[in-house]
mmCIF file of C-alpha atoms and ligand atoms in Angstrom:
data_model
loop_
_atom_site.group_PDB
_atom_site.id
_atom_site.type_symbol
_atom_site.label_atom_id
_atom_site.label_comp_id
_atom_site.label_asym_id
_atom_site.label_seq_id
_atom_site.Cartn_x
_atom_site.Cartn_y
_atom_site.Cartn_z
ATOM 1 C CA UNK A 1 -55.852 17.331 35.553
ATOM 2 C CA UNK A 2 -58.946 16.549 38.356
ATOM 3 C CA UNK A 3 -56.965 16.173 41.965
ATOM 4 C CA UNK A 4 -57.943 14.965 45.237
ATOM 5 C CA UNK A 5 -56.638 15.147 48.766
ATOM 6 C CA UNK A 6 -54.636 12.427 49.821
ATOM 7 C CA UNK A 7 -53.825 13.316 53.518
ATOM 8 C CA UNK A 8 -51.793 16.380 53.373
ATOM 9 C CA UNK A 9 -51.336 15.800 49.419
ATOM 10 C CA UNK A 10 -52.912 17.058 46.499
ATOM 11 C CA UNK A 11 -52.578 13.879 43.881
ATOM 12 C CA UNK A 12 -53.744 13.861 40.459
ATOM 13 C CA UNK A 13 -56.655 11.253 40.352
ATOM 14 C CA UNK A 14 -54.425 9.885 37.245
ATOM 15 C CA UNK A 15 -51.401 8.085 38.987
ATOM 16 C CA UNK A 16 -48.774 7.523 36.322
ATOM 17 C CA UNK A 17 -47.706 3.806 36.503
ATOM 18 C CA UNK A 18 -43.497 3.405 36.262
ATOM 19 C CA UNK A 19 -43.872 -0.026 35.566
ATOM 20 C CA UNK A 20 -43.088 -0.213 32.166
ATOM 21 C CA UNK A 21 -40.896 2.687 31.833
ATOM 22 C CA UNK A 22 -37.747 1.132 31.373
ATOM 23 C CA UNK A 23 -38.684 -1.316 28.387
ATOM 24 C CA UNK A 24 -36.378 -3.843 27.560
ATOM 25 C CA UNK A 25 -33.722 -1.228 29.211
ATOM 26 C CA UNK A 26 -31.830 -0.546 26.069
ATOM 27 C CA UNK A 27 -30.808 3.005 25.971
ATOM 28 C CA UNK A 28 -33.785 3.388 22.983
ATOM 29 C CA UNK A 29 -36.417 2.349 25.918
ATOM 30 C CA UNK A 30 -34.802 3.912 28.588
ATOM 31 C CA UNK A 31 -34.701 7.564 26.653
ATOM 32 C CA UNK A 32 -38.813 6.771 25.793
ATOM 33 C CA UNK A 33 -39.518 5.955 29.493
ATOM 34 C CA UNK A 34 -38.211 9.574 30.313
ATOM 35 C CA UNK A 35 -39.971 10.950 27.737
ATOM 36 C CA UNK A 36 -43.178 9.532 28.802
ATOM 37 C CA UNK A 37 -42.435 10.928 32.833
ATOM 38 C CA UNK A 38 -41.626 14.388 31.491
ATOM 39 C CA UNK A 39 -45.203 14.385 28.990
ATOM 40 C CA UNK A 40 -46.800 12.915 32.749
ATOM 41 C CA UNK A 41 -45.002 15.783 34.700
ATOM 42 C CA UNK A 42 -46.273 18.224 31.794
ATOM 43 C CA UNK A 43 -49.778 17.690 31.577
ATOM 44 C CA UNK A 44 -49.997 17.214 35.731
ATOM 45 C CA UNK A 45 -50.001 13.937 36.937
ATOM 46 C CA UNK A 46 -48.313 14.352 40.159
ATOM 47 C CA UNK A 47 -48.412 10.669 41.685
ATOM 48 C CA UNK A 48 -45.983 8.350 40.296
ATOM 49 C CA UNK A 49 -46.009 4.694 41.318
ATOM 50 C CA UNK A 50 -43.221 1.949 41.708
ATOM 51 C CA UNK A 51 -41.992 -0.875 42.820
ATOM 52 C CA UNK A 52 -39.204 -2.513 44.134
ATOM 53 C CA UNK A 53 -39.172 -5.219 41.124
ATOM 54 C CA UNK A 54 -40.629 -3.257 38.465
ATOM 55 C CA UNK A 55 -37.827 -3.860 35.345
ATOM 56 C CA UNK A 56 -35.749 -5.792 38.427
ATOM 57 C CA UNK A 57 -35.311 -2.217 40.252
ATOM 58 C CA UNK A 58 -34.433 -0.032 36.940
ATOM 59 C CA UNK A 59 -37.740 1.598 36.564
ATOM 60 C CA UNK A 60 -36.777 2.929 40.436
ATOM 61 C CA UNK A 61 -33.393 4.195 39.140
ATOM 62 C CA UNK A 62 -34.469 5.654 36.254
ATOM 63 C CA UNK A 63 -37.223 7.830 38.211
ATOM 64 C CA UNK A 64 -34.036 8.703 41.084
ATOM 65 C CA UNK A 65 -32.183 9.701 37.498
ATOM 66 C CA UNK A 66 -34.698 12.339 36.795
ATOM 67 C CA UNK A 67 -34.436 13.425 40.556
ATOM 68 C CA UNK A 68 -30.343 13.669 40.517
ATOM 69 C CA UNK A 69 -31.304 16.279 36.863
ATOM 70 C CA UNK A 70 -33.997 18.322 38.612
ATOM 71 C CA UNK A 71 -33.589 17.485 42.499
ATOM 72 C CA UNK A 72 -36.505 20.591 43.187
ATOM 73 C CA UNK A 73 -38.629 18.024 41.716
ATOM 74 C CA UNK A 74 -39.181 16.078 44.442
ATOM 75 C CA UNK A 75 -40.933 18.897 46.536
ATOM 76 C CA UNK A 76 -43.440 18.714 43.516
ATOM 77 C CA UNK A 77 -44.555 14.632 43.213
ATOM 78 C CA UNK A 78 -45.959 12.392 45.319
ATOM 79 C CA UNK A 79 -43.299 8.732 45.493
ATOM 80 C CA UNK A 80 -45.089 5.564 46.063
ATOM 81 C CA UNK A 81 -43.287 2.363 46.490
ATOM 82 C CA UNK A 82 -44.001 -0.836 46.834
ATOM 83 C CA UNK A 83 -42.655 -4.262 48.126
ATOM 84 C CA UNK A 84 -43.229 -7.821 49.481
ATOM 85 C CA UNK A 85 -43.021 -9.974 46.704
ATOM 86 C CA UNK A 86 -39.507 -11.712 46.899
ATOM 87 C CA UNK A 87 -38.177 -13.013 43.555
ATOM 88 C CA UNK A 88 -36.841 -16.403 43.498
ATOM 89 C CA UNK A 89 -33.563 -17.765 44.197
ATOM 90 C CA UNK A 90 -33.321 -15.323 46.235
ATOM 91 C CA UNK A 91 -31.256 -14.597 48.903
ATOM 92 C CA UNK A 92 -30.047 -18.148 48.110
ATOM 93 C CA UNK A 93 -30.397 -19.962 44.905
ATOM 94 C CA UNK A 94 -33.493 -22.739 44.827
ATOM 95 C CA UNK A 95 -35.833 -19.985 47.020
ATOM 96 C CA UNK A 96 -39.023 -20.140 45.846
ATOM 97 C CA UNK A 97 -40.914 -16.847 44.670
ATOM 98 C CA UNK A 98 -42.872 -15.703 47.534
ATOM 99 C CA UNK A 99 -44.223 -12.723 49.733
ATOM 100 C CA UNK A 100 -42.608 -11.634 52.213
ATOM 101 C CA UNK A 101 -43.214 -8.935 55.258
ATOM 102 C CA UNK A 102 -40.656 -9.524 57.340
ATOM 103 C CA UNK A 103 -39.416 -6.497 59.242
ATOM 104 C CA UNK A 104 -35.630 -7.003 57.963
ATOM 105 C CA UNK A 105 -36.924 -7.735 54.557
ATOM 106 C CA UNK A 106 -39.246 -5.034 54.543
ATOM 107 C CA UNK A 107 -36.753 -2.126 56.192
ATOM 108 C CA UNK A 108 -34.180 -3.212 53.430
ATOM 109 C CA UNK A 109 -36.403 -3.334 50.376
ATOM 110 C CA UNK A 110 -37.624 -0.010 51.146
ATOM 111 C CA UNK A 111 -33.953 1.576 51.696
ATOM 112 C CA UNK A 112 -33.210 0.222 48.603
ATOM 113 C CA UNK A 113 -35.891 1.922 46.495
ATOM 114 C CA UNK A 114 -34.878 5.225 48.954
ATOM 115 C CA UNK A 115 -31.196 4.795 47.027
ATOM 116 C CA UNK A 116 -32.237 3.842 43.443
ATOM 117 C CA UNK A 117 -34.750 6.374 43.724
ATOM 118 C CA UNK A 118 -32.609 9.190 44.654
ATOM 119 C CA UNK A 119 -34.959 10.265 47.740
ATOM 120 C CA UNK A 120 -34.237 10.206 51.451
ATOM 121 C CA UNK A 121 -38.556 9.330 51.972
ATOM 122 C CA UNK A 122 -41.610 7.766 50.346
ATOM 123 C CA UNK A 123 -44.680 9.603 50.581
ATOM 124 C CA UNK A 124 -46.399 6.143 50.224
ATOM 125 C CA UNK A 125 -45.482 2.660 50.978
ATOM 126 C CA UNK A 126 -47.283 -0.510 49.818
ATOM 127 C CA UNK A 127 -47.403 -4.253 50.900
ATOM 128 C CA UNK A 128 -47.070 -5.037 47.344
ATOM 129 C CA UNK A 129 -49.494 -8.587 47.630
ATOM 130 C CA UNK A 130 -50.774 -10.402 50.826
ATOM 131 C CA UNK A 131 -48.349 -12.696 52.870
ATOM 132 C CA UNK A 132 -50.249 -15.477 53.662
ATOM 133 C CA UNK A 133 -47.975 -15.847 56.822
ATOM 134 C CA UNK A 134 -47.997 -12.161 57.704
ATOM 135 C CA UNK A 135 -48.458 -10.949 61.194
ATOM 136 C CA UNK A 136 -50.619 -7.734 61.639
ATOM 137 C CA UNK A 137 -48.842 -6.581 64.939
ATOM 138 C CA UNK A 138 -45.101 -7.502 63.674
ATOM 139 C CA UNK A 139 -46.387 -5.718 60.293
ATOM 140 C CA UNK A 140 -47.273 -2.165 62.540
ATOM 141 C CA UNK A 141 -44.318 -2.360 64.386
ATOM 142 C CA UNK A 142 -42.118 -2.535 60.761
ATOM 143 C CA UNK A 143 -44.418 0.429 59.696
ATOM 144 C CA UNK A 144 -43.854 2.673 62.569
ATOM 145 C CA UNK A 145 -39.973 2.080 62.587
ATOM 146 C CA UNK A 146 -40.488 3.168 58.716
ATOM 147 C CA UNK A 147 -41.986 6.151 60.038
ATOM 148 C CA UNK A 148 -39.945 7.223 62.640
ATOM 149 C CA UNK A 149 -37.307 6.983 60.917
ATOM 150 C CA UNK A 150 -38.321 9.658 58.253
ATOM 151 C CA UNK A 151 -38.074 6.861 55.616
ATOM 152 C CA UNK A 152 -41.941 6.622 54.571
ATOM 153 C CA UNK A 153 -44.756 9.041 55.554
ATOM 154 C CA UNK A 154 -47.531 7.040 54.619
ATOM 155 C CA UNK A 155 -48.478 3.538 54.253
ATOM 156 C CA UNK A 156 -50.885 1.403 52.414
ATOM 157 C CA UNK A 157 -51.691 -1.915 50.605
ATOM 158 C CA UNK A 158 -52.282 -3.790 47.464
ATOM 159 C CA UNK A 159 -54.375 -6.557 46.260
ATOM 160 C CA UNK A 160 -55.689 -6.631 49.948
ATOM 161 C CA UNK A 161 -58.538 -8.381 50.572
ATOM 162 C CA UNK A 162 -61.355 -6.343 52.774
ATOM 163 C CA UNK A 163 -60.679 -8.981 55.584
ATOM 164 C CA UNK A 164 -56.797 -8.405 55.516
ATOM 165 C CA UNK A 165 -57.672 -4.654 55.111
ATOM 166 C CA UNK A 166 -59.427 -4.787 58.626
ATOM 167 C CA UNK A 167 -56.947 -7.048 60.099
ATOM 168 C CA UNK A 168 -53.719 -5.088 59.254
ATOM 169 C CA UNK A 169 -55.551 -1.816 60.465
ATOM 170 C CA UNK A 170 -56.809 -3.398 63.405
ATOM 171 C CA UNK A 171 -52.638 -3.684 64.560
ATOM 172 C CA UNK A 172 -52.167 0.097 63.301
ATOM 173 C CA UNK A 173 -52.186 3.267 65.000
ATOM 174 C CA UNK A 174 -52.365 5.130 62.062
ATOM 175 C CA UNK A 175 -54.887 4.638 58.585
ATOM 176 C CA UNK A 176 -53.910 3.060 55.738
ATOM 177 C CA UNK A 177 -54.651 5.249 52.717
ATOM 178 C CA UNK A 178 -54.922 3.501 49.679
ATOM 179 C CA UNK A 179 -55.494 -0.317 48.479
ATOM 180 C CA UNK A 180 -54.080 -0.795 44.918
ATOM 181 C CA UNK A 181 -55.654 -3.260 42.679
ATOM 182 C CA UNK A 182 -56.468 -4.413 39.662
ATOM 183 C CA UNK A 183 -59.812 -3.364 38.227
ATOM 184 C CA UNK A 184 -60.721 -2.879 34.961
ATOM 185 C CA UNK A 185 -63.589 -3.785 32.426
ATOM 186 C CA UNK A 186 -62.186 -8.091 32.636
ATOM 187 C CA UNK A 187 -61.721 -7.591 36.339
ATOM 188 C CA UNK A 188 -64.763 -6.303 38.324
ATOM 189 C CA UNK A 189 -64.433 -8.758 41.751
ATOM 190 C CA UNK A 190 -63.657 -5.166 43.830
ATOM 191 C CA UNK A 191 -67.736 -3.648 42.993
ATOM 192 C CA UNK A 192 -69.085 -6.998 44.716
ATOM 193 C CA UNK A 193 -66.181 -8.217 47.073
ATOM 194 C CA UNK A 194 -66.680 -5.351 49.600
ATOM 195 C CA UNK A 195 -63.153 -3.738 48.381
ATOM 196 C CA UNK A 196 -64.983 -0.710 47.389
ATOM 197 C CA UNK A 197 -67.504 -0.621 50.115
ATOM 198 C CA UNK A 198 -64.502 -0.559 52.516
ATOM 199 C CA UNK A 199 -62.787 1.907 51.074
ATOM 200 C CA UNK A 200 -65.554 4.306 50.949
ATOM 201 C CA UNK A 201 -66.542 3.428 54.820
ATOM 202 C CA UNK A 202 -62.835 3.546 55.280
ATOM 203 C CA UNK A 203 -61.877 6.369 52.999
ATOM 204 C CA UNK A 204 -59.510 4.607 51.631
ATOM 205 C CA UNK A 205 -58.472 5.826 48.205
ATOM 206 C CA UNK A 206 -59.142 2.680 45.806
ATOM 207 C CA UNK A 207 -56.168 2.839 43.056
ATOM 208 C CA UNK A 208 -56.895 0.867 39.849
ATOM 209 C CA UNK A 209 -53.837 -0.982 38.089
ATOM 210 C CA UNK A 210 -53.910 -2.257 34.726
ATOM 211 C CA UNK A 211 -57.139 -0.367 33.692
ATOM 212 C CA UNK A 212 -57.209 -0.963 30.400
ATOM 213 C CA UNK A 213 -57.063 -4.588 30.893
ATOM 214 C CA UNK A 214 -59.407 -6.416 28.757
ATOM 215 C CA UNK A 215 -59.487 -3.634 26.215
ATOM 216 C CA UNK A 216 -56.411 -2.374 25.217
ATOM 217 C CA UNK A 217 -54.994 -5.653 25.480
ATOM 218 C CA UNK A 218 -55.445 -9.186 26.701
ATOM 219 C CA UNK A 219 -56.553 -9.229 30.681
ATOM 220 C CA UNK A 220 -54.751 -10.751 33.404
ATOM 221 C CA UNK A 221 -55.912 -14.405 33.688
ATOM 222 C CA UNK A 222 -57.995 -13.620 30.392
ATOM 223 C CA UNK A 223 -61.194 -15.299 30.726
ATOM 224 C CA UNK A 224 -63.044 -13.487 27.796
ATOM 225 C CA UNK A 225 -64.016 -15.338 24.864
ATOM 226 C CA UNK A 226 -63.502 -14.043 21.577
ATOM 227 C CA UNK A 227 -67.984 -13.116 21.802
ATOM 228 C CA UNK A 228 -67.194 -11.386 24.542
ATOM 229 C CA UNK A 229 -65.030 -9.057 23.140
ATOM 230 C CA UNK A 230 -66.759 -8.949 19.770
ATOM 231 C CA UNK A 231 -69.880 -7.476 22.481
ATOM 232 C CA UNK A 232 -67.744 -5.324 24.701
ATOM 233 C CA UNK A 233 -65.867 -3.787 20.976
ATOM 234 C CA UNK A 234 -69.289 -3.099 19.634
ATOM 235 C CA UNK A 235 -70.558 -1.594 22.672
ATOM 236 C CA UNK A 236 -67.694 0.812 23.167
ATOM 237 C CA UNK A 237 -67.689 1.409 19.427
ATOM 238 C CA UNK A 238 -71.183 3.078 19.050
ATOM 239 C CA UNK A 239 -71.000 4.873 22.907
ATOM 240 C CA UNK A 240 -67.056 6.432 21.416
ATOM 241 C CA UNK A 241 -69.375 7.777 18.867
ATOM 242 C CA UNK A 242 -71.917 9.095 20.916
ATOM 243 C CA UNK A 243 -68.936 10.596 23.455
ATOM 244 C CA UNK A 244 -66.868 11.847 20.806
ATOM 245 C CA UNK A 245 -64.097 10.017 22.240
ATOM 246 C CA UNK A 246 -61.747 7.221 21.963
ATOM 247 C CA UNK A 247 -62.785 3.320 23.459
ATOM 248 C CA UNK A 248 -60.545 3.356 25.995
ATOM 249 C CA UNK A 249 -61.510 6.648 27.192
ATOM 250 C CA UNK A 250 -64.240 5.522 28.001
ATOM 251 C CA UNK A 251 -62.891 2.837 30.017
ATOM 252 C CA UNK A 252 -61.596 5.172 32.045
ATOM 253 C CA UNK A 253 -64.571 7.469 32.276
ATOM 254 C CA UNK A 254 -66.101 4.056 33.064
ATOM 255 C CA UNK A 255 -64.379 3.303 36.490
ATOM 256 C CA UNK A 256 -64.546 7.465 37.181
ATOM 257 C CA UNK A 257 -67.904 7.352 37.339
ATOM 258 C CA UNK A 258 -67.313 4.776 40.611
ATOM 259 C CA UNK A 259 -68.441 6.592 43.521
ATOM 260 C CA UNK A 260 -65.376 5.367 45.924
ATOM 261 C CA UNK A 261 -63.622 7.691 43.595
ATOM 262 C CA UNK A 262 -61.306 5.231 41.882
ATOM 263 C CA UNK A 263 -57.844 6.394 40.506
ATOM 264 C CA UNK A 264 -56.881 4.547 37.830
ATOM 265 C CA UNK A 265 -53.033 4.207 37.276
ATOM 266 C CA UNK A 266 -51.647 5.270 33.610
ATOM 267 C CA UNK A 267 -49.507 2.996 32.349
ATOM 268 C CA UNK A 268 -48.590 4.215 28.584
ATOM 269 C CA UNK A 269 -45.138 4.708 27.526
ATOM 270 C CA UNK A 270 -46.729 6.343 24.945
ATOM 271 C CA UNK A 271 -46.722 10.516 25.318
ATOM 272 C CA UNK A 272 -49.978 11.338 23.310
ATOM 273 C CA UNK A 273 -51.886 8.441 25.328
ATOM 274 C CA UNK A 274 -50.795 9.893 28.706
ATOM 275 C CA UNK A 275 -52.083 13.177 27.490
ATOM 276 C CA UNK A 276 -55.157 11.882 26.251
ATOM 277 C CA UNK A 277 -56.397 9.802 29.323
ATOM 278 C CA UNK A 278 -57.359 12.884 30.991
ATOM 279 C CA UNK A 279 -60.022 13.519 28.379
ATOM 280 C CA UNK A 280 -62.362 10.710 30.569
ATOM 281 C CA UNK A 281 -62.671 13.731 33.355
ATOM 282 C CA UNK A 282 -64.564 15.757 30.722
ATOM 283 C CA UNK A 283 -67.066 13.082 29.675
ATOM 284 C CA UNK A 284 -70.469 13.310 31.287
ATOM 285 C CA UNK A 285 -71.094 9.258 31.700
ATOM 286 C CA UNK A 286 -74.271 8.340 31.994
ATOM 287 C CA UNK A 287 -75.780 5.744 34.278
ATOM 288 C CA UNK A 288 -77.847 4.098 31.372
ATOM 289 C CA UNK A 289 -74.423 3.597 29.606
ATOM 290 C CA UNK A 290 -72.612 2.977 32.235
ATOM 291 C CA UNK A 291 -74.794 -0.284 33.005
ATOM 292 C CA UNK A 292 -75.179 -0.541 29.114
ATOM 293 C CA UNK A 293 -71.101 -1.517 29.020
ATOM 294 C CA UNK A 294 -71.630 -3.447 31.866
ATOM 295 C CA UNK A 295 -74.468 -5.944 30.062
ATOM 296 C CA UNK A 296 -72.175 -6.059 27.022
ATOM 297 C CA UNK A 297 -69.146 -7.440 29.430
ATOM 298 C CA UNK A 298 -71.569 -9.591 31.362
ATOM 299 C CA UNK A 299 -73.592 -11.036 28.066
ATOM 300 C CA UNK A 300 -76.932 -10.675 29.505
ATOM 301 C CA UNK A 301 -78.509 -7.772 31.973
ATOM 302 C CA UNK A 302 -78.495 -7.305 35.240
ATOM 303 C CA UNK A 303 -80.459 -9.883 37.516
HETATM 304 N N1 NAP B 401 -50.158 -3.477 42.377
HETATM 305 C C1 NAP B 401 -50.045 -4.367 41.431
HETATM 306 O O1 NAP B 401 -50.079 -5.596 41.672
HETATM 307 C C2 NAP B 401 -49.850 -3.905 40.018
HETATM 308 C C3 NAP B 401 -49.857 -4.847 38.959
HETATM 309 C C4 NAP B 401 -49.686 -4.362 37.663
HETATM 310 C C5 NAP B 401 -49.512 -2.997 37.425
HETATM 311 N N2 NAP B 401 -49.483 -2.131 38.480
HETATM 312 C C6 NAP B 401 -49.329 -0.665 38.288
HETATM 313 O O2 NAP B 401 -50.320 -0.261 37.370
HETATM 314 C C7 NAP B 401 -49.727 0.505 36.334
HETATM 315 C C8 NAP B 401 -50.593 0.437 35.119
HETATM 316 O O3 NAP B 401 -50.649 -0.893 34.602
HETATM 317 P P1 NAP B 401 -50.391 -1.130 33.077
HETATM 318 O O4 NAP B 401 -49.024 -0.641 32.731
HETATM 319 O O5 NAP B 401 -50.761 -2.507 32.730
HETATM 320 O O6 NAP B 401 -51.402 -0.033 32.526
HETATM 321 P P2 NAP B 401 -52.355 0.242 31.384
HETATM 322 O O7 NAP B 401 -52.329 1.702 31.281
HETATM 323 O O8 NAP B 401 -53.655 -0.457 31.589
HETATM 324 O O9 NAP B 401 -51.658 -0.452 30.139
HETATM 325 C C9 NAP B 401 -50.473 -0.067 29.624
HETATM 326 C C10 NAP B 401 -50.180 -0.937 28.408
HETATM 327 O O10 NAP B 401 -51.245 -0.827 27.485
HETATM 328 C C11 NAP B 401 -50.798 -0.192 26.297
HETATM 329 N N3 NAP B 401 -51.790 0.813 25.964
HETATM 330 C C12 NAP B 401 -52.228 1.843 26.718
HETATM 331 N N4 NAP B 401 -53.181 2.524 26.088
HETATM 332 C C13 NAP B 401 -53.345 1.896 24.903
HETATM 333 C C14 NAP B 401 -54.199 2.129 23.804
HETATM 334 N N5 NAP B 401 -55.057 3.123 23.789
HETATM 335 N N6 NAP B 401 -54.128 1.286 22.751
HETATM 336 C C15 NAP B 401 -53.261 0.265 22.733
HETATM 337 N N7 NAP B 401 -52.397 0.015 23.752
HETATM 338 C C16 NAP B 401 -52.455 0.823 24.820
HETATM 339 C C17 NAP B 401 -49.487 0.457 26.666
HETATM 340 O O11 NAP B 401 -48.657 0.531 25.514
HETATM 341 P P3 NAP B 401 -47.828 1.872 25.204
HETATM 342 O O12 NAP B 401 -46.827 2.047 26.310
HETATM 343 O O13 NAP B 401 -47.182 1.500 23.893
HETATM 344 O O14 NAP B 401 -48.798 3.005 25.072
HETATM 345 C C18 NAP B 401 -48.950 -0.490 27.709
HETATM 346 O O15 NAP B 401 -48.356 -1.621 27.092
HETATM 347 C C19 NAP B 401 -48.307 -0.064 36.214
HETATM 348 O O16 NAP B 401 -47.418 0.840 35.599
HETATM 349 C C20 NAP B 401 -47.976 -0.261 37.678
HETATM 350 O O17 NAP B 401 -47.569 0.973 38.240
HETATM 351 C C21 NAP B 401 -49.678 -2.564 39.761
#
């Protein structure tokens, strides 16, 4: 497994994503979803990412379950968390969904990951989506009380725009050291929005969620047409063959080759998938292909 330094961590540039581990969280699912963690743990991914409402908290409990069977584990993988998006009807019924940063809704999201997941610290914590109403200075203050208090060592964000990037480091003391979002071969916005740019000025690690999207299955807001994917298919179908690999390695290989040095985020319940994703590292991507998928998404060359 390729690592990188992520402050005073080594992290596998594959983070495995816990999103999905828990299924439909029948005991079949649930027994599959610690399957896939151990194959992760196995073949050396290192960096395991949550949420608070991934599988309404379960994925979190199911990760602290592996910690209460093997507690010297924890020594050995890096914890990232996230939170800010507040389900509805909650804490009263007729809330709307919404984000939220507010310092007591913050402190007690977080201490309740800390308890499902069996851990006394996060290495990383992430404002899960923008809150339009959030306040960079009240949002530092939250952070450092985090800190102090042993509870998270490192903090970062997640479908941040540059702008609220800048703004939300402007108020800290300390740098932010990742930005989580989606990218993948539907999604491009972060090569031309300036997320990249800023987190290679920045170093920022960019983390990639749902990178498969658009292959593998239908994209997030899906606005392929059914040409489109016949194009990107036949694309990825003759450079497999060239590669001597699978499509969706190639994917992979695909954002890699991204000089901010994306990482994308595995998230197969699957164990020989999890394995195989690390064959990408070994593929020696070429620029002419690389812009050659890139025309077949797009439809027509570059300007
Ligand atoms: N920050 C955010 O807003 C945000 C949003 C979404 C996700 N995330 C994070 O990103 C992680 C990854 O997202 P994701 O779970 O959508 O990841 P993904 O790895 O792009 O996709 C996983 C899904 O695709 C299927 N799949 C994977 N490889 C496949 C293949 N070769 N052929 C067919 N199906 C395949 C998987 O099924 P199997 O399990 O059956 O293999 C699973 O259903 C999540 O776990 C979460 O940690 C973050």
């Amino acid at each position: 497994m390729k690592k990188f330094t992520l402050s005073e961590y080594t992290s596998s540039r594959l983070i495995y994503g816990c999103m999905r581990i828990v299924g439909d969280n029948s005991s079949y699912d649930r027994a599959k979803g610690k399957a896939a963690l151990k194959t992760a743990l196995d073949v050396g991914y290192n960096h395991f990412d949550h949420a608070d409402i991934y599988g309404g908290g379960e994925c979190e409990s199911l990760f602290g379950e592996l910690l209460t069977e093997s507690p010297s584990l924890r020594d050995d993988v890096i914890l990232t968390s996230k939170a800010g998006i507040r389900v509805g009807d909650l804490p009263n019924l007729g809330d709307p969904k919404c984000y939220d940063f507010s310092h007591n809704y913050l402190i007690s999201q977080v201490e309740a990951s800390l308890k499902r997941l069996n851990t006394d610290y996060l290495d990383l914590f992430l404002l899960h989506r923008p809150d339009y109403l959030f306040n960079a200075a009240d949002v530092a203050e939250t952070f450092m009380q985090l800190k102090a208090s042993g509870k998270v060592k490192h903090f970062g964000v997640s479908n941040f725009s540059p702008s609220q990037v800048a703004l939300l480091q402007s108020a800290l003391s300390e740098s932010l050291l990742v930005n989580q979002v989606e990218i993948n071969i539907h999604n491009i916005n972060s090569f031309s929005d300036g997320t990249l740019d800023q987190c290679q000025q920045l170093g920022i690690t960019p983390i990639a969620w749902c990178p498969l999207g658009g292959v593998v299955y239908p994209a997030w807001g899906n606005t392929f047409s059914s040409d489109d994917e016949q194009r990107i298919e036949t694309e990825l179908a003759q450079q497999a063959q060239q590669y001597d690999c699978l499509p969706w390695q190639l994917i992979l290989a695909w954002l890699l080759k991204h000089p901010a040095n994306i990482c994308p985020i595995i998230g197969s319940t699957t164990p020989e998938r999890i394995v195989a994703a690390k064959k990408a590292f070994s593929l020696d991507y070429s620029h002419e292909d690389w812009y050659r998928l890139l025309e077949a998404r797009n439809g027509q060359p570059v300007p």
